[in-house]
mmCIF file of C-alpha atoms in Angstrom:
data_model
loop_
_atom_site.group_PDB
_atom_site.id
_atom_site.type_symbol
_atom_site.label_atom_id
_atom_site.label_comp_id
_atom_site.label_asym_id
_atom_site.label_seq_id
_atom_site.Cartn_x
_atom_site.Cartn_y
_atom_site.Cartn_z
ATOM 1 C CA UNK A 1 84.549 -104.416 134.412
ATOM 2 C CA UNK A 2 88.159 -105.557 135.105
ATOM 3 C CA UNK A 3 88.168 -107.874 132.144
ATOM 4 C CA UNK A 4 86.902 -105.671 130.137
ATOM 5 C CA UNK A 5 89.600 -103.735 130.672
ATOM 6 C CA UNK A 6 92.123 -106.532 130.692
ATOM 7 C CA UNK A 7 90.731 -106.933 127.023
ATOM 8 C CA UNK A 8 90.919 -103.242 125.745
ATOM 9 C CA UNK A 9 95.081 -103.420 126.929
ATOM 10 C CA UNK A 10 95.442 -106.904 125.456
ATOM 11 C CA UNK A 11 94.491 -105.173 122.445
ATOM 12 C CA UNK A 12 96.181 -102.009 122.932
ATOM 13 C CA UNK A 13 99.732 -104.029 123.639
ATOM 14 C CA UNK A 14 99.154 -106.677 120.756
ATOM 15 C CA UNK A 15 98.265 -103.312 117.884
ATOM 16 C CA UNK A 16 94.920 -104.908 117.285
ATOM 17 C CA UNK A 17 93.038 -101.956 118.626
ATOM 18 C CA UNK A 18 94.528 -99.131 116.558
ATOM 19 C CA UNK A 19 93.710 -101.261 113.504
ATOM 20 C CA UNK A 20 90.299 -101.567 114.615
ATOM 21 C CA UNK A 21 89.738 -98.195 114.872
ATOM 22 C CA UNK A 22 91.417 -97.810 111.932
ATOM 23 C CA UNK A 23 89.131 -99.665 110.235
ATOM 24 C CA UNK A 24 86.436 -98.043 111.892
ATOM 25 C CA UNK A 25 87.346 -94.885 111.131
ATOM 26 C CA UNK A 26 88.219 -95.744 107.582
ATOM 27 C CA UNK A 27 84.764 -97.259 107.043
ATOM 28 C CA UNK A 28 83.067 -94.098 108.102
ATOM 29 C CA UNK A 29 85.050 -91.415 106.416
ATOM 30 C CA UNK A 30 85.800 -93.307 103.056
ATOM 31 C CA UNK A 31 83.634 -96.685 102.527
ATOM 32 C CA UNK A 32 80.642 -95.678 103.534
ATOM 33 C CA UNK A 33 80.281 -92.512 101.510
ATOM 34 C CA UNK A 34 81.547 -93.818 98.404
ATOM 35 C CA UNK A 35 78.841 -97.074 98.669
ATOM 36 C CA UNK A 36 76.197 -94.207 99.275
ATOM 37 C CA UNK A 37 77.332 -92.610 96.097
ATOM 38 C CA UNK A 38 77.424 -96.201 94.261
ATOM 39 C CA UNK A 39 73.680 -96.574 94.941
ATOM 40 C CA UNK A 40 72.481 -92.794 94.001
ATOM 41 C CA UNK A 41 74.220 -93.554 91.077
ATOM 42 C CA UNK A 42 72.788 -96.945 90.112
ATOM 43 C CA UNK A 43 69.257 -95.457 91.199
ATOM 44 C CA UNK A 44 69.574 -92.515 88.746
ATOM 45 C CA UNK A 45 71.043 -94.726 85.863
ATOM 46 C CA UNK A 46 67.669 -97.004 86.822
ATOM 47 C CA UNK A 47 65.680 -93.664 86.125
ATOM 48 C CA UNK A 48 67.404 -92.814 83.096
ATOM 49 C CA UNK A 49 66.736 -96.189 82.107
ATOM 50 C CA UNK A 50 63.105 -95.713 83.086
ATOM 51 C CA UNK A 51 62.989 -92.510 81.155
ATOM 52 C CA UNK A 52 64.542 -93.305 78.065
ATOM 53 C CA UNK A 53 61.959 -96.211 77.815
ATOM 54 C CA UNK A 54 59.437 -93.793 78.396
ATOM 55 C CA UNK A 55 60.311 -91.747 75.610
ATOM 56 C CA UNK A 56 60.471 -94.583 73.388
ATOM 57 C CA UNK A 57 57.243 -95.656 74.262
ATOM 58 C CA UNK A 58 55.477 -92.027 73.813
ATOM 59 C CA UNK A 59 57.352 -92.170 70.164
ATOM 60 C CA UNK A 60 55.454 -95.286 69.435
ATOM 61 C CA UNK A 61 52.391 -94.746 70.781
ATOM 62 C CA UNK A 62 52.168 -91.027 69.263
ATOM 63 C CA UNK A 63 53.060 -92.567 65.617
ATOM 64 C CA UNK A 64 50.949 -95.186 66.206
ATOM 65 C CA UNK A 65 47.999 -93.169 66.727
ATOM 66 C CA UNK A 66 48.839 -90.085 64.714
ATOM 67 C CA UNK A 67 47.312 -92.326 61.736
ATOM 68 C CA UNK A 68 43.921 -92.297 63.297
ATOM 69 C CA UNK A 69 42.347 -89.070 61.999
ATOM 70 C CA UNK A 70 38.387 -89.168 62.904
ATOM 71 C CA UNK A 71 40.004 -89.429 66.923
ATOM 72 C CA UNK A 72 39.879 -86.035 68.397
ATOM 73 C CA UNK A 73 43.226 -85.061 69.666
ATOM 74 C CA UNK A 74 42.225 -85.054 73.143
ATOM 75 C CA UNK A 75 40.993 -88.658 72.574
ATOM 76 C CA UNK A 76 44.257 -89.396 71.127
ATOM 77 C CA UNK A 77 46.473 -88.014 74.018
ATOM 78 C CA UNK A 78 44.430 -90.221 76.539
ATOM 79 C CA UNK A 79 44.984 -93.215 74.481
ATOM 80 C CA UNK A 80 48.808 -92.784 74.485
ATOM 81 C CA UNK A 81 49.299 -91.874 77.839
ATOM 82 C CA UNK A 82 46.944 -94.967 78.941
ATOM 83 C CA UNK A 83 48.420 -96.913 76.511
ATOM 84 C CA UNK A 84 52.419 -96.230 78.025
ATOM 85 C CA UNK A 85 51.407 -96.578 81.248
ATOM 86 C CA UNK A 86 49.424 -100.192 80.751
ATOM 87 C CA UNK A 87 53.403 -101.229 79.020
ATOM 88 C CA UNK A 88 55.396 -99.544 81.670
ATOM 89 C CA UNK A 89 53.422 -101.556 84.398
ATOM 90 C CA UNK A 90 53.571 -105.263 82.543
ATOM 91 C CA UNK A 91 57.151 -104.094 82.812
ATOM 92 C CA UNK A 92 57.140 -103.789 86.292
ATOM 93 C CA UNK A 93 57.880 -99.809 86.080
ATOM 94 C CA UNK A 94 55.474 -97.473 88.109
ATOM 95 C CA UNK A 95 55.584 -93.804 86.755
ATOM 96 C CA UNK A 96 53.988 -90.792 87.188
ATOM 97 C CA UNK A 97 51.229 -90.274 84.459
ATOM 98 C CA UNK A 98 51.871 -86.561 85.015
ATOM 99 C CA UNK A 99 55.318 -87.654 83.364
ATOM 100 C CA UNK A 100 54.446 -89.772 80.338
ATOM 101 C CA UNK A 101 51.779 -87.003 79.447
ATOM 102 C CA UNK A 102 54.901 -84.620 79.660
ATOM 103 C CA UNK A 103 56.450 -87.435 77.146
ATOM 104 C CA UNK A 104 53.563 -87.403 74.958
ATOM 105 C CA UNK A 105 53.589 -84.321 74.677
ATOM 106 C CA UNK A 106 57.357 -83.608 73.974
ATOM 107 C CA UNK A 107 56.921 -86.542 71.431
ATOM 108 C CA UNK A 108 54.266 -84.685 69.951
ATOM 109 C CA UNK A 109 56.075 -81.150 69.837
ATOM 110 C CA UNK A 110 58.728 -82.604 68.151
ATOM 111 C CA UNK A 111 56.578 -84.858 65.436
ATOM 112 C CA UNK A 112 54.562 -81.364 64.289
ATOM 113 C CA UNK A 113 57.844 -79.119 63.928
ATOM 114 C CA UNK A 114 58.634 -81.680 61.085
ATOM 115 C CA UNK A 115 56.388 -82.051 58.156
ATOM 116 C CA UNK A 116 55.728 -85.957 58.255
ATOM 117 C CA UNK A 117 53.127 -88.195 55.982
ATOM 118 C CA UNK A 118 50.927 -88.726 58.719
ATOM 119 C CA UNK A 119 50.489 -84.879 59.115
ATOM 120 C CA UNK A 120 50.356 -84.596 55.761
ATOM 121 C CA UNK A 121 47.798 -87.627 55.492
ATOM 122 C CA UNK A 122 45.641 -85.503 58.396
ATOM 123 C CA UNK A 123 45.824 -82.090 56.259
ATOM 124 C CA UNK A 124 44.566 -83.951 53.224
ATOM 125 C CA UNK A 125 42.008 -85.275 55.349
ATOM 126 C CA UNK A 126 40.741 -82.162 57.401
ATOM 127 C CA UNK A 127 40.411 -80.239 53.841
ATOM 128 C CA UNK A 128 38.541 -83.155 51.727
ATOM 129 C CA UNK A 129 36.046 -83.405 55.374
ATOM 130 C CA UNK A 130 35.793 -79.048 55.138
ATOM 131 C CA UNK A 131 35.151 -79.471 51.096
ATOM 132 C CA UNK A 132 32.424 -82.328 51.850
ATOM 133 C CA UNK A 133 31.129 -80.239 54.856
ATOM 134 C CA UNK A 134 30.601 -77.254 52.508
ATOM 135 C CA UNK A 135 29.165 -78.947 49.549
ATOM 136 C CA UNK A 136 26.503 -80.458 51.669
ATOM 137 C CA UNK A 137 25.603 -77.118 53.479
ATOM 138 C CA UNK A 138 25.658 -75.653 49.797
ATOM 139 C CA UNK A 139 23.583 -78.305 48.947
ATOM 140 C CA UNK A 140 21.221 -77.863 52.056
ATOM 141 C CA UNK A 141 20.690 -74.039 51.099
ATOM 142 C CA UNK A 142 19.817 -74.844 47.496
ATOM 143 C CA UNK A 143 16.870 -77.172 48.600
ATOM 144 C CA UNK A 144 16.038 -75.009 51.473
ATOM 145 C CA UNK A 145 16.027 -72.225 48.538
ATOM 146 C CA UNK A 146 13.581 -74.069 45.519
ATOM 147 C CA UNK A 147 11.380 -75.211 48.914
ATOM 148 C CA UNK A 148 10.970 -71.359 49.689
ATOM 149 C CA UNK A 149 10.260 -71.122 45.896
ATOM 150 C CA UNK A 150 7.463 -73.467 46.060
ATOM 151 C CA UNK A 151 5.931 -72.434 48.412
ATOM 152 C CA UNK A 152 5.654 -68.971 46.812
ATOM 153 C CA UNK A 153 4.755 -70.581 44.008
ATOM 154 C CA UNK A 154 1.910 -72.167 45.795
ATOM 155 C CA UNK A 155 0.326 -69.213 47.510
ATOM 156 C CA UNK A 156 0.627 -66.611 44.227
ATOM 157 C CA UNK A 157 -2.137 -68.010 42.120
ATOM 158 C CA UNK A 158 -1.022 -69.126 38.544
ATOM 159 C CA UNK A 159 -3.162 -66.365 36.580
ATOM 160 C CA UNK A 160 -2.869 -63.176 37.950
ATOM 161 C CA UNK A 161 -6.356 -61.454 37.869
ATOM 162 C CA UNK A 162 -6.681 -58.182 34.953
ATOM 163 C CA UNK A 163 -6.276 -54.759 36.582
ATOM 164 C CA UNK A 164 -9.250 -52.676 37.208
ATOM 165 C CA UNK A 165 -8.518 -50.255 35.413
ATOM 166 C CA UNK A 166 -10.887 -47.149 34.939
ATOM 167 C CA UNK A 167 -12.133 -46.384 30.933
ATOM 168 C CA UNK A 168 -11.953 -42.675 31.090
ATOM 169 C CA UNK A 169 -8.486 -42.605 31.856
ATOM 170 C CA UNK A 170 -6.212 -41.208 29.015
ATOM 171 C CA UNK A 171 -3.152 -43.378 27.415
ATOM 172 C CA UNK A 172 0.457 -42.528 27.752
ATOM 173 C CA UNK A 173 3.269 -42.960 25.927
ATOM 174 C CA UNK A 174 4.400 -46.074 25.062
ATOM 175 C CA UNK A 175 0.783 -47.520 26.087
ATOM 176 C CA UNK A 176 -0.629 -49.667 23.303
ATOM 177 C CA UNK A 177 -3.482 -47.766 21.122
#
């Protein structure tokens, strides 16, 4: 212990200690805080990177598969969020599906408040597929219709039979004489 003192007032007499605690205290109160900040902020400019790829990604993928108009849009939303993800991890990037559907779906918000071809495409579409739908049940009912008409046909014989009709009974008017 006595050299360890010996060493502490070496230090004291030679000003080597105050700058060491100084530094110490310097490092602590001012260094270390700001390198802590550094880092958040490189980590959050990582995730805005992250996001903004994201986004571009759900952009893509929503055009992309906005074109495909027998897919149900449930089968479409799958595909795109599937489809981001499988990119995202070739890239090395692991996010939250629960966030690219949120993408997706922002993407796809923001492509139906603006008229684009592909909607338009998919509204020319969906009215052709109700127009073909109806002529074929129209269709349907007509031959359902003349099959119920031949089968009436079938059962009411072709010559009706005479009336019975009693000779004593007088003629009216407008009866043939």
């Amino acid at each position: 212990m006595n050299e360890f003192t010996k060493i502490i007032k070496l230090l004291n007499d030679t000003g080597i200690l105050g700058v060491l605690i100084f530094a110490l205290v310097g490092w602590f109160t001012r260094i270390n805080p700001a390198l802590k900040t550094k880092i958040a902020a490189n980590k959050s400019a990582g995730q805005r990177e992250v996001l903004s790829i994201v986004d571009q990604l759900a952009a893509s993928w929503v055009h992309k598969l906005s074109t495909n108009y027998e897919m149900p849009g449930e089968e479409k939303r799958e595909r795109a969020i599937a489809g981001v993800i499988s990119q995202l991890k070739g890239w090395g990037h692991n996010v939250d599906p629960v966030l690219v559907a949120a993408a997706i779906e922002k993407t796809y918000q923001l492509m139906s408040g603006t008229n684009t071809k592909a909607q338009t495409k998919q509204d020319e579409y969906n009215a052709a597929l109700a127009d073909t739908e109806q002529a074929f049940a129209d269709k349907q009912a007509q031959l359902d219709k003349q099959a119920q008409l031949d089968k009436q046909a079938a059962t009411v014989p072709a010559e009706p039979a005479p009336l019975n009709v009693p000779e004593n009974t007088a003629t009216t008017e407008g009866d043939a004489k």
